[in-house]
Tab-separated table of C-alpha atoms and ligand atoms in Angstrom:
chain	number	residue	atom	x	y	z
A	47	MET	CA	122.080	112.331	79.266
A	48	THR	CA	122.428	114.558	82.267
A	49	LYS	CA	124.602	113.248	84.994
A	50	THR	CA	122.937	113.434	88.380
A	51	THR	CA	124.745	112.983	91.631
A	52	PRO	CA	122.896	111.255	94.477
A	53	PRO	CA	121.940	113.818	97.130
A	54	VAL	CA	123.344	111.661	99.940
A	55	GLN	CA	126.676	110.069	100.739
A	56	LYS	CA	127.601	106.830	102.389
A	57	ASN	CA	127.631	107.027	106.217
A	58	GLN	CA	125.685	110.287	106.194
A	59	THR	CA	122.824	110.557	108.687
A	60	VAL	CA	119.611	111.981	107.279
A	61	GLU	CA	116.037	112.558	108.334
A	62	VAL	CA	113.352	111.018	106.110
A	63	THR	CA	109.626	110.410	106.059
A	64	PHE	CA	108.661	107.023	104.664
A	65	GLU	CA	106.110	107.294	101.892
A	66	ASP	CA	105.792	103.704	100.869
A	67	ILE	CA	106.919	100.171	101.542
A	68	THR	CA	108.451	97.599	99.176
A	69	HIS	CA	107.441	93.964	98.623
A	70	GLU	CA	110.353	92.994	100.841
A	71	GLY	CA	108.927	95.160	103.629
A	72	ASP	CA	111.487	97.994	103.435
A	73	GLY	CA	110.323	101.549	104.060
A	74	VAL	CA	110.859	103.931	101.143
A	75	GLY	CA	111.810	107.512	101.941
A	76	LYS	CA	112.881	110.155	99.444
A	77	ILE	CA	115.625	112.777	99.659
A	78	ASN	CA	114.998	115.305	96.874
A	79	GLY	CA	113.279	112.585	94.884
A	80	TYR	CA	116.110	110.061	95.462
A	81	PRO	CA	114.669	106.887	97.054
A	82	LEU	CA	116.261	105.381	100.124
A	83	PHE	CA	115.249	101.833	101.049
A	84	VAL	CA	115.259	101.261	104.787
A	85	PRO	CA	114.406	97.942	106.463
A	86	TYR	CA	111.806	98.258	109.253
A	87	GLY	CA	110.582	101.713	108.178
A	88	LEU	CA	106.793	102.118	108.030
A	89	PRO	CA	104.828	104.478	105.788
A	90	GLY	CA	104.061	107.816	107.439
A	91	GLU	CA	106.956	107.574	109.870
A	92	LYS	CA	109.570	110.234	110.287
A	93	ALA	CA	112.945	108.705	111.103
A	94	VAL	CA	116.677	109.192	111.369
A	95	VAL	CA	118.487	106.980	108.905
A	96	LYS	CA	122.148	106.230	108.322
A	97	VAL	CA	122.962	105.846	104.634
A	98	ILE	CA	124.842	102.595	104.107
A	99	LYS	CA	124.873	102.173	100.339
A	100	VAL	CA	124.592	104.714	97.555
A	101	LYS	CA	123.754	103.699	93.998
A	102	LYS	CA	123.074	105.934	91.028
A	103	ASN	CA	119.292	105.950	91.261
A	104	PHE	CA	118.592	104.711	94.780
A	105	GLY	CA	120.259	103.943	98.076
A	106	PHE	CA	119.936	101.854	101.219
A	107	GLY	CA	119.802	102.999	104.794
A	108	ARG	CA	119.703	101.671	108.336
A	109	LEU	CA	117.000	102.805	110.709
A	110	VAL	CA	118.686	104.670	113.572
A	111	ASP	CA	115.744	106.250	115.339
A	112	VAL	CA	112.034	106.610	114.720
A	113	ILE	CA	111.056	110.200	115.509
A	114	GLN	CA	107.345	109.882	114.752
A	115	PRO	CA	106.208	106.262	114.872
A	116	SER	CA	103.346	104.943	112.772
A	117	LYS	CA	100.261	103.919	114.737
A	118	HIS	CA	100.811	100.496	113.201
A	119	ARG	CA	104.283	100.073	114.712
A	120	VAL	CA	104.491	97.374	117.381
A	121	ASP	CA	107.328	95.906	119.441
A	122	PRO	CA	108.349	92.654	117.754
A	123	PRO	CA	107.688	89.876	120.281
A	124	CYS	CA	110.586	87.711	119.049
A	125	ASN	CA	113.875	88.320	120.871
A	126	VAL	CA	115.968	87.821	117.720
A	127	TYR	CA	113.659	89.431	115.138
A	128	TYR	CA	116.164	92.032	113.933
A	129	LYS	CA	118.943	89.459	113.562
A	130	CYS	CA	117.057	86.568	112.030
A	131	GLY	CA	115.302	87.732	108.902
A	132	GLY	CA	113.001	84.695	108.798
A	133	CYS	CA	110.153	87.127	109.563
A	134	GLN	CA	110.039	90.590	108.010
A	135	LEU	CA	106.866	92.153	109.394
A	136	GLN	CA	106.875	91.672	113.166
A	137	HIS	CA	107.294	95.434	113.659
A	138	MET	CA	103.965	96.013	111.875
A	139	ASP	CA	100.595	95.275	113.509
A	140	TYR	CA	98.576	92.445	111.999
A	141	GLU	CA	95.856	94.712	110.684
A	142	MET	CA	98.391	96.539	108.551
A	143	GLN	CA	100.028	93.295	107.397
A	144	LEU	CA	96.696	92.058	106.059
A	145	ASP	CA	95.837	95.360	104.487
A	146	ARG	CA	99.226	95.628	102.816
A	147	LYS	CA	98.951	92.155	101.321
A	148	ARG	CA	95.634	93.067	99.746
A	149	THR	CA	97.069	96.309	98.365
A	150	GLN	CA	100.028	94.414	96.950
A	151	VAL	CA	97.674	92.137	95.011
A	152	GLU	CA	95.666	95.124	93.823
A	153	ASN	CA	98.768	97.004	92.657
A	154	ALA	CA	100.266	93.983	90.896
A	155	LEU	CA	97.028	93.268	89.010
A	156	LYS	CA	96.898	96.860	87.848
A	157	LYS	CA	100.578	97.175	86.983
A	158	PHE	CA	101.295	93.812	85.353
A	159	GLY	CA	97.807	92.766	84.242
A	160	HIS	CA	95.972	96.043	83.585
A	161	ILE	CA	93.188	94.546	85.663
A	162	GLU	CA	91.168	97.055	87.689
A	163	GLY	CA	87.697	97.544	89.051
A	164	ILE	CA	87.132	93.950	90.182
A	165	PRO	CA	86.572	92.931	93.807
A	166	ILE	CA	89.808	92.157	95.626
A	167	HIS	CA	88.546	91.080	99.003
A	168	PRO	CA	90.153	91.894	102.344
A	169	THR	CA	92.908	89.378	103.166
A	170	ILE	CA	91.690	86.411	105.183
A	171	GLY	CA	93.978	86.384	108.204
A	172	MET	CA	94.523	84.154	111.222
A	173	GLU	CA	92.802	84.689	114.542
A	174	GLU	CA	96.108	84.047	116.228
A	175	PRO	CA	98.891	84.838	113.713
A	176	TRP	CA	101.623	83.052	115.692
A	177	ARG	CA	102.811	79.477	116.228
A	178	TYR	CA	101.324	78.395	112.910
A	179	ARG	CA	104.216	76.546	111.229
A	180	ASN	CA	103.983	72.762	111.499
A	181	LYS	CA	107.570	72.176	110.398
A	182	VAL	CA	110.900	73.465	111.596
A	183	GLN	CA	114.361	72.738	110.229
A	184	ILE	CA	117.043	74.164	112.418
A	185	PRO	CA	120.830	74.269	111.959
A	186	VAL	CA	123.020	72.835	114.718
A	187	GLY	CA	126.346	74.376	115.737
A	188	MET	CA	128.833	74.491	118.610
A	189	LYS	CA	129.649	77.239	121.058
A	190	HIS	CA	132.180	76.796	123.873
A	191	GLY	CA	132.043	73.050	123.322
A	192	GLU	CA	128.246	72.820	123.681
A	193	LEU	CA	125.632	72.187	121.011
A	194	ILE	CA	123.546	75.158	119.970
A	195	THR	CA	120.513	75.371	117.690
A	196	GLY	CA	119.301	78.513	115.972
A	197	PHE	CA	118.463	80.002	112.619
A	198	TYR	CA	121.137	81.718	110.591
A	199	ARG	CA	121.733	85.402	111.088
A	200	LYS	CA	120.322	87.387	108.168
A	201	LYS	CA	122.397	86.999	104.977
A	202	SER	CA	124.931	84.743	106.691
A	203	HIS	CA	125.529	81.207	107.873
A	204	ASP	CA	126.278	82.171	111.474
A	205	ILE	CA	123.881	80.545	113.884
A	206	ILE	CA	122.029	82.994	116.141
A	207	ASP	CA	123.137	81.652	119.499
A	208	ASP	CA	120.618	83.432	121.721
A	209	MET	CA	117.499	82.322	119.880
A	210	GLU	CA	115.120	81.136	122.595
A	211	ARG	CA	112.043	80.331	120.560
A	212	CYS	CA	110.680	80.623	117.078
A	213	ILE	CA	107.271	82.072	117.814
A	214	ILE	CA	105.810	81.318	114.392
A	215	THR	CA	106.606	77.623	114.921
A	216	ASP	CA	104.338	75.121	116.688
A	217	GLU	CA	105.380	75.260	120.321
A	218	ARG	CA	105.758	71.493	120.542
A	219	ASN	CA	108.341	71.592	117.765
A	220	ASP	CA	110.306	74.221	119.664
A	221	HIS	CA	110.357	72.066	122.797
A	222	MET	CA	111.356	69.004	120.804
A	223	ILE	CA	114.347	70.861	119.328
A	224	ASP	CA	115.441	71.868	122.858
A	225	ALA	CA	115.056	68.310	124.106
A	226	ILE	CA	117.009	66.759	121.239
A	227	ARG	CA	119.795	69.317	121.555
A	228	GLU	CA	120.128	68.581	125.271
A	229	ILE	CA	120.168	64.814	124.827
A	230	ALA	CA	122.624	64.951	121.906
A	231	ASN	CA	124.839	67.280	123.895
A	232	ARG	CA	124.864	64.935	126.858
A	233	LEU	CA	125.698	62.004	124.576
A	234	GLY	CA	128.590	63.953	123.087
A	235	ILE	CA	127.289	63.961	119.505
A	236	PRO	CA	129.126	66.891	117.901
A	237	ALA	CA	127.635	69.420	115.503
A	238	TYR	CA	128.611	69.623	111.870
A	239	ASP	CA	131.003	72.441	111.014
A	240	GLU	CA	130.128	73.870	107.637
A	241	LYS	CA	133.410	75.744	107.104
A	242	GLN	CA	135.595	72.696	107.782
A	243	HIS	CA	133.045	70.260	106.320
A	244	ARG	CA	133.619	68.119	109.417
A	245	GLY	CA	131.524	66.902	112.314
A	246	VAL	CA	128.181	65.162	112.650
A	247	LEU	CA	124.787	66.757	113.364
A	248	ARG	CA	123.811	69.260	110.644
A	249	HIS	CA	120.109	69.949	111.105
A	250	ILE	CA	117.205	68.823	113.230
A	251	MET	CA	113.837	68.793	111.509
A	252	VAL	CA	110.576	68.381	113.379
A	253	ARG	CA	107.128	68.130	111.791
A	254	SER	CA	103.902	67.825	113.667
A	255	GLY	CA	100.306	67.170	112.780
A	256	GLN	CA	98.077	70.022	113.826
A	257	VAL	CA	94.988	67.847	114.087
A	258	THR	CA	96.529	64.453	114.913
A	259	LYS	CA	99.339	65.843	117.119
A	260	GLN	CA	101.671	63.162	115.746
A	261	MET	CA	105.299	64.205	115.495
A	262	MET	CA	108.228	63.262	113.289
A	263	VAL	CA	111.888	63.889	114.060
A	264	VAL	CA	114.488	63.924	111.294
A	265	LEU	CA	118.158	63.942	112.289
A	266	VAL	CA	120.381	65.131	109.450
A	267	THR	CA	124.016	64.099	109.805
A	268	LYS	CA	127.099	64.181	107.635
A	269	PRO	CA	128.328	60.651	108.348
A	270	ASN	CA	126.331	57.525	107.771
A	271	LYS	CA	127.414	55.963	111.044
A	272	VAL	CA	126.884	58.089	114.127
A	273	HIS	CA	128.201	57.087	117.499
A	274	GLY	CA	125.454	57.495	120.128
A	275	LEU	CA	122.619	57.787	117.615
A	276	ASP	CA	120.888	54.662	118.931
A	277	LYS	CA	120.877	56.122	122.452
A	278	LEU	CA	119.520	59.444	121.190
A	279	VAL	CA	116.709	57.669	119.371
A	280	LYS	CA	115.890	55.525	122.401
A	281	GLU	CA	115.626	58.539	124.691
A	282	ILE	CA	113.378	60.455	122.307
A	283	ALA	CA	111.135	57.433	121.724
A	284	GLU	CA	110.825	56.629	125.426
A	285	ASN	CA	110.146	60.147	126.648
A	286	TYR	CA	108.011	61.698	123.938
A	287	PRO	CA	104.934	59.601	123.183
A	288	ASP	CA	103.685	62.001	120.458
A	289	VAL	CA	106.753	61.165	118.379
A	290	LYS	CA	105.643	58.456	115.951
A	291	SER	CA	108.577	58.529	113.587
A	292	ILE	CA	112.332	59.093	113.949
A	293	VAL	CA	114.233	59.296	110.703
A	294	HIS	CA	117.920	59.528	109.871
A	295	ASN	CA	118.862	61.554	106.828
A	296	VAL	CA	122.455	61.452	105.611
A	297	ASN	CA	123.794	64.519	103.860
A	298	SER	CA	127.552	64.197	103.215
A	299	GLU	CA	127.746	66.961	100.611
A	300	ARG	CA	129.075	70.474	100.906
A	301	THR	CA	125.744	72.116	100.219
A	302	ASN	CA	123.094	74.527	101.462
A	303	VAL	CA	120.403	71.976	100.738
A	304	ILE	CA	119.216	70.626	104.072
A	305	LEU	CA	118.226	67.055	103.285
A	306	GLY	CA	120.510	64.550	101.596
A	307	LYS	CA	119.372	61.721	99.344
A	308	LYS	CA	119.461	58.914	101.865
A	309	THR	CA	116.732	58.535	104.494
A	310	ASN	CA	116.319	55.661	106.843
A	311	VAL	CA	113.624	55.145	109.481
A	312	LEU	CA	115.378	54.560	112.820
A	313	TRP	CA	112.295	54.082	114.937
A	314	GLY	CA	108.517	53.961	114.443
A	315	GLU	CA	106.701	54.697	111.213
A	316	GLU	CA	107.815	56.070	107.884
A	317	TYR	CA	104.858	58.474	107.876
A	318	ILE	CA	102.978	60.694	110.247
A	319	TYR	CA	99.457	61.824	109.440
A	320	ASP	CA	97.613	65.088	109.536
A	321	GLU	CA	94.236	66.347	108.361
A	322	ILE	CA	93.056	69.358	106.436
A	323	GLY	CA	89.314	69.785	106.095
A	324	GLY	CA	88.623	66.187	107.071
A	325	ILE	CA	91.046	64.753	104.502
A	326	ARG	CA	93.936	62.750	105.857
A	327	PHE	CA	97.451	63.139	104.509
A	328	ALA	CA	100.456	60.880	104.996
A	329	ILE	CA	103.638	62.899	105.433
A	330	SER	CA	107.123	61.434	105.106
A	331	ALA	CA	110.427	63.176	105.866
A	332	LYS	CA	110.701	64.398	102.297
A	333	SER	CA	107.045	65.039	101.452
A	334	PHE	CA	105.930	68.508	100.610
A	335	PHE	CA	103.140	69.488	102.963
A	336	GLN	CA	101.611	72.919	103.463
A	337	VAL	CA	103.220	74.499	106.544
A	338	ASN	CA	100.099	76.322	107.729
A	339	PRO	CA	97.191	73.857	107.568
A	340	VAL	CA	94.702	76.254	109.230
A	341	GLN	CA	95.088	78.817	106.465
A	342	THR	CA	95.467	76.169	103.775
A	343	LYS	CA	91.959	75.032	104.600
A	344	LYS	CA	90.648	78.589	104.169
A	345	LEU	CA	92.501	79.003	100.866
A	346	TYR	CA	91.289	75.699	99.439
A	347	ASP	CA	87.744	76.287	100.676
A	348	LYS	CA	87.818	79.471	98.630
A	349	ALA	CA	89.216	77.618	95.606
A	350	LEU	CA	86.425	75.073	96.009
A	351	GLU	CA	83.809	77.811	96.279
A	352	TYR	CA	85.156	79.452	93.112
A	353	ALA	CA	85.142	76.092	91.309
A	354	ASN	CA	81.369	76.028	92.021
A	355	LEU	CA	81.010	72.274	91.661
A	356	THR	CA	77.725	70.371	91.603
A	357	GLY	CA	79.045	66.832	91.299
A	358	ASN	CA	78.913	66.550	87.503
A	359	GLU	CA	82.122	68.336	86.636
A	360	THR	CA	85.412	67.180	85.266
A	361	VAL	CA	88.228	69.152	86.859
A	362	ILE	CA	91.951	69.435	86.144
A	363	ASP	CA	94.308	70.357	88.983
A	364	ALA	CA	97.592	71.418	87.372
A	365	TYR	CA	100.722	71.662	89.546
A	366	CYS	CA	98.897	69.416	92.009
A	367	GLY	CA	101.804	68.542	94.350
A	368	ILE	CA	100.690	65.805	96.745
A	369	GLY	CA	97.094	66.333	95.616
A	370	THR	CA	95.895	68.547	98.428
A	371	ILE	CA	93.596	70.639	96.229
A	372	SER	CA	92.662	67.684	94.003
A	373	LEU	CA	91.340	65.677	96.943
A	374	PHE	CA	89.386	68.691	98.206
A	375	LEU	CA	87.820	69.095	94.759
A	376	ALA	CA	87.170	65.382	94.301
A	377	GLN	CA	84.639	65.449	97.131
A	378	GLN	CA	82.365	67.619	95.005
A	379	ALA	CA	83.322	66.817	91.401
A	380	LYS	CA	82.647	63.881	89.108
A	381	LYS	CA	86.298	63.423	88.259
A	382	VAL	CA	89.576	65.171	89.040
A	383	TYR	CA	92.796	64.843	87.048
A	384	GLY	CA	95.956	66.007	88.816
A	385	VAL	CA	99.306	66.594	87.139
A	386	GLU	CA	102.633	67.314	88.802
A	387	ILE	CA	106.301	67.143	87.776
A	388	VAL	CA	107.764	65.486	90.902
A	389	PRO	CA	107.223	61.695	90.873
A	390	GLU	CA	107.436	61.340	94.679
A	391	ALA	CA	104.670	63.932	95.083
A	392	ILE	CA	102.432	61.976	92.725
A	393	ALA	CA	103.155	58.790	94.665
A	394	ASP	CA	102.024	60.672	97.800
A	395	ALA	CA	98.946	62.011	95.994
A	396	LYS	CA	97.911	58.483	94.960
A	397	ALA	CA	98.521	57.136	98.446
A	398	ASN	CA	96.504	60.001	99.928
A	399	ALA	CA	93.597	59.307	97.564
A	400	ARG	CA	93.600	55.637	98.667
A	401	LEU	CA	93.911	56.603	102.320
A	402	ASN	CA	90.739	58.690	102.022
A	403	HIS	CA	88.888	56.177	99.803
A	404	ILE	CA	88.676	58.789	97.065
A	405	ASP	CA	88.416	56.945	93.754
A	406	ASN	CA	87.486	59.763	91.386
A	407	ALA	CA	90.906	61.421	91.378
A	408	GLU	CA	93.655	60.312	88.992
A	409	PHE	CA	97.225	61.544	89.152
A	410	PHE	CA	99.877	61.838	86.472
A	411	VAL	CA	103.582	62.623	86.543
A	412	GLY	CA	104.760	65.121	83.950
A	413	GLN	CA	105.053	68.713	82.890
A	414	ALA	CA	101.567	70.188	83.068
A	415	GLU	CA	102.171	72.101	79.824
A	416	LYS	CA	102.854	68.805	77.993
A	417	VAL	CA	100.319	66.553	79.711
A	418	MET	CA	97.380	68.912	79.194
A	419	PRO	CA	97.564	69.090	75.386
A	420	TRP	CA	97.883	65.311	75.418
A	421	TRP	CA	94.740	65.015	77.561
A	422	GLN	CA	92.983	67.311	75.148
A	423	ALA	CA	94.007	65.128	72.211
A	424	GLN	CA	92.455	62.204	74.130
A	425	GLY	CA	89.165	64.116	74.234
A	426	LEU	CA	89.265	65.315	77.836
A	427	LYS	CA	86.982	68.334	78.300
A	428	PRO	CA	87.341	69.911	81.739
A	429	ASP	CA	84.607	72.153	83.125
A	430	VAL	CA	86.984	73.740	85.581
A	431	ILE	CA	90.779	74.033	85.620
A	432	VAL	CA	92.596	74.817	88.855
A	433	VAL	CA	96.253	75.860	88.769
A	434	ASP	CA	98.624	76.379	91.693
A	435	PRO	CA	102.008	77.068	90.069
A	436	PRO	CA	105.333	77.917	91.720
A	437	ARG	CA	106.465	81.565	92.017
A	438	LYS	CA	107.405	81.903	88.380
A	439	GLY	CA	103.782	81.366	87.392
A	440	CYS	CA	102.318	79.225	84.613
A	441	ASP	CA	104.264	78.143	81.575
A	442	GLU	CA	102.973	79.885	78.448
A	443	ALA	CA	102.289	76.543	76.809
A	444	LEU	CA	100.080	75.689	79.771
A	445	LEU	CA	98.127	78.941	79.478
A	446	LYS	CA	97.604	78.149	75.803
A	447	ALA	CA	96.512	74.605	76.629
A	448	MET	CA	93.973	76.009	79.108
A	449	LEU	CA	92.592	78.402	76.510
A	450	ASP	CA	92.338	75.558	73.981
A	451	MET	CA	90.427	73.414	76.468
A	452	LYS	CA	87.859	76.182	77.040
A	453	PRO	CA	86.768	75.349	80.599
A	454	GLU	CA	83.858	77.351	82.043
A	455	ARG	CA	85.960	78.520	84.948
A	456	ILE	CA	89.634	78.844	85.832
A	457	VAL	CA	90.650	79.011	89.473
A	458	TYR	CA	94.178	80.343	89.867
A	459	VAL	CA	95.915	79.863	93.231
A	460	SER	CA	99.040	82.014	93.345
A	461	CYS	CA	101.950	82.697	95.675
A	462	ASN	CA	103.202	85.601	93.549
A	463	PRO	CA	100.844	88.447	92.581
A	464	SER	CA	103.149	89.677	89.775
A	465	THR	CA	103.171	86.438	87.802
A	466	LEU	CA	99.478	85.979	88.607
A	467	ALA	CA	98.754	89.353	87.008
A	468	ARG	CA	100.855	88.534	83.945
A	469	ASP	CA	99.047	85.207	83.460
A	470	LEU	CA	95.563	86.630	84.074
A	471	ARG	CA	96.277	89.173	81.320
A	472	ILE	CA	97.077	86.381	78.848
A	473	LEU	CA	93.949	84.476	79.862
A	474	GLU	CA	91.819	87.634	79.625
A	475	ASP	CA	93.155	88.245	76.127
A	476	GLY	CA	92.186	84.655	75.310
A	477	GLY	CA	88.506	85.106	76.230
A	478	TYR	CA	88.308	84.962	80.035
A	479	GLN	CA	87.325	87.564	82.565
A	480	THR	CA	88.738	87.903	86.070
A	481	LYS	CA	85.754	87.983	88.433
A	482	GLU	CA	87.265	88.351	91.889
A	483	VAL	CA	90.417	87.740	93.881
A	484	GLN	CA	90.782	86.594	97.476
A	485	PRO	CA	94.113	87.055	99.294
A	486	VAL	CA	94.720	84.614	102.163
A	487	ASP	CA	97.498	85.114	104.696
A	488	MET	CA	99.367	81.811	104.717
A	489	PHE	CA	102.531	83.206	106.324
A	490	PRO	CA	101.788	85.855	108.966
A	491	GLN	CA	104.744	88.045	110.017
A	492	THR	CA	106.420	87.473	106.646
A	493	THR	CA	106.092	89.255	103.311
A	494	HIS	CA	104.681	86.222	101.453
A	495	VAL	CA	101.390	86.916	99.696
A	496	GLU	CA	99.029	84.147	98.590
A	497	CYS	CA	95.731	84.563	96.783
A	498	VAL	CA	93.129	82.811	94.679
A	499	ALA	CA	91.517	84.305	91.575
A	500	LEU	CA	88.350	83.269	89.781
A	501	MET	CA	88.014	83.604	86.013
A	502	SER	CA	85.012	82.850	83.837
A	503	ARG	CA	84.819	82.269	80.113
A	504	ILE	CA	83.133	85.025	78.197
A	505	ASP	CA	80.666	83.357	75.858
A	506	GLU	CA	81.068	84.506	72.294
B	188	SAH	N1	98.793	72.488	95.170
B	188	SAH	C1	99.904	71.824	95.755
B	188	SAH	C2	101.206	72.588	95.741
B	188	SAH	C3	101.552	73.320	94.528
B	188	SAH	S1	103.158	73.999	94.622
B	188	SAH	C4	99.623	71.523	97.213
B	188	SAH	O1	98.920	72.254	97.860
B	188	SAH	O2	100.160	70.548	97.716
B	188	SAH	C5	103.592	73.949	92.910
B	188	SAH	C6	103.893	72.564	92.395
B	188	SAH	O3	104.132	72.669	90.997
B	188	SAH	C7	105.118	71.910	92.986
B	188	SAH	O4	104.706	70.696	93.564
B	188	SAH	C8	106.052	71.703	91.777
B	188	SAH	O5	106.772	70.494	91.863
B	188	SAH	C9	105.089	71.663	90.624
B	188	SAH	N2	105.586	72.005	89.279
B	188	SAH	C10	106.530	72.905	88.945
B	188	SAH	N3	106.640	72.996	87.613
B	188	SAH	C11	105.741	72.139	87.074
B	188	SAH	C12	105.382	71.797	85.739
B	188	SAH	N4	105.967	72.371	84.697
B	188	SAH	N5	104.394	70.891	85.554
B	188	SAH	C13	103.783	70.313	86.635
B	188	SAH	N6	104.091	70.600	87.895
B	188	SAH	C14	105.068	71.492	88.144
């Protein structure tokens, strides 16, 4: 093997033109064929870069100056964008974000699925790609004896102390965080100190219903008993009529996990409610609920369109979570079977079905890859199977179970184009054809890519 030396050295300043961009949103520039990954670099841009890390086959750089900006470069509107890291694409205009997400799906399908020549539609974006998140969980710290709230600085656990707003979060949640911080500060409730594993208030979580406007506040503390907590609760309840639920969560562990095991309703209801597409959902402190309901509706409408239901179909919704997709489908199917591994999610799914008087959806706790073969043995013959797996994609046993069940159509909702492509390949090899794919932007300003694919069985 020939030994090659990287053409750059650490701390060297170089001029590069970015040719491409990675999944993480880093610009890729090449020096004599040696790739340099540079956060915030956009394709087509010429820039001055300081080399900060040199590996054998690639290196990393820091953007020092953009000499020729891309026409898609914009000033990030968030005052802490470059520190925070919660968003990765605020320096890129929205048109390019949407276009890039579509291209990413296209490339992944080609590379990992050898799938080409099918329609991959333009990404469905948001009219207003800001203030979309209905939930915020913010760390609490101390500075000069006062409480501060802010996200962690990128790759650290230091709270950004000059964070004014999170402009992808519902504005009401932002204001609620400010209000709670001020009240708690006045009452002398101290923040939790992660390094010392001492102190009280760890996180404040606020969720709000986009349609109902109901709000929930969750106060996460290290100790079980908190001096002044009753006064804090009273002030929030008296002054903020949208708040319907105030919950105490105790997390005494040394951990990065935000919520502890124990939750206790301090005031109001255990649940708040919200609606997606006319279906009502009950949301507790620990429930999973889609963070962008506006785009969720668009995604699930597409899934429903692809399912092409007439009212006579039996449908399986695997990885069903709290039954969001299942309940959508149930409105137009004869019967929907949902399966999900987390028991609390299934309890929510059942409660949500009752809440909406939907009686043709049944929910089961278990591993989808085990429950589906069992259903098949019981004689269940689905016309359509919908899957919405986590990032790692579908279990192979589940893909096999789907192929054995021979549904007419498979609708695959995916948050990771690479595993989607891998799984579509297996399903194609088993007798299905990918018809079309629709990317939907669920998380504007971030690199997350979500899409839904339609497959049909090829009749032998
Ligand atoms: N469609 C759901 C969310 C799906 S997220 C909604 O919109 O609410 C993926 C879900 O798959 C998670 O709820 C996760 O708990 C579940 N899951 C992960 N592995 C699983 C498995 N092997 N079998 C069944 N469900 C699983």
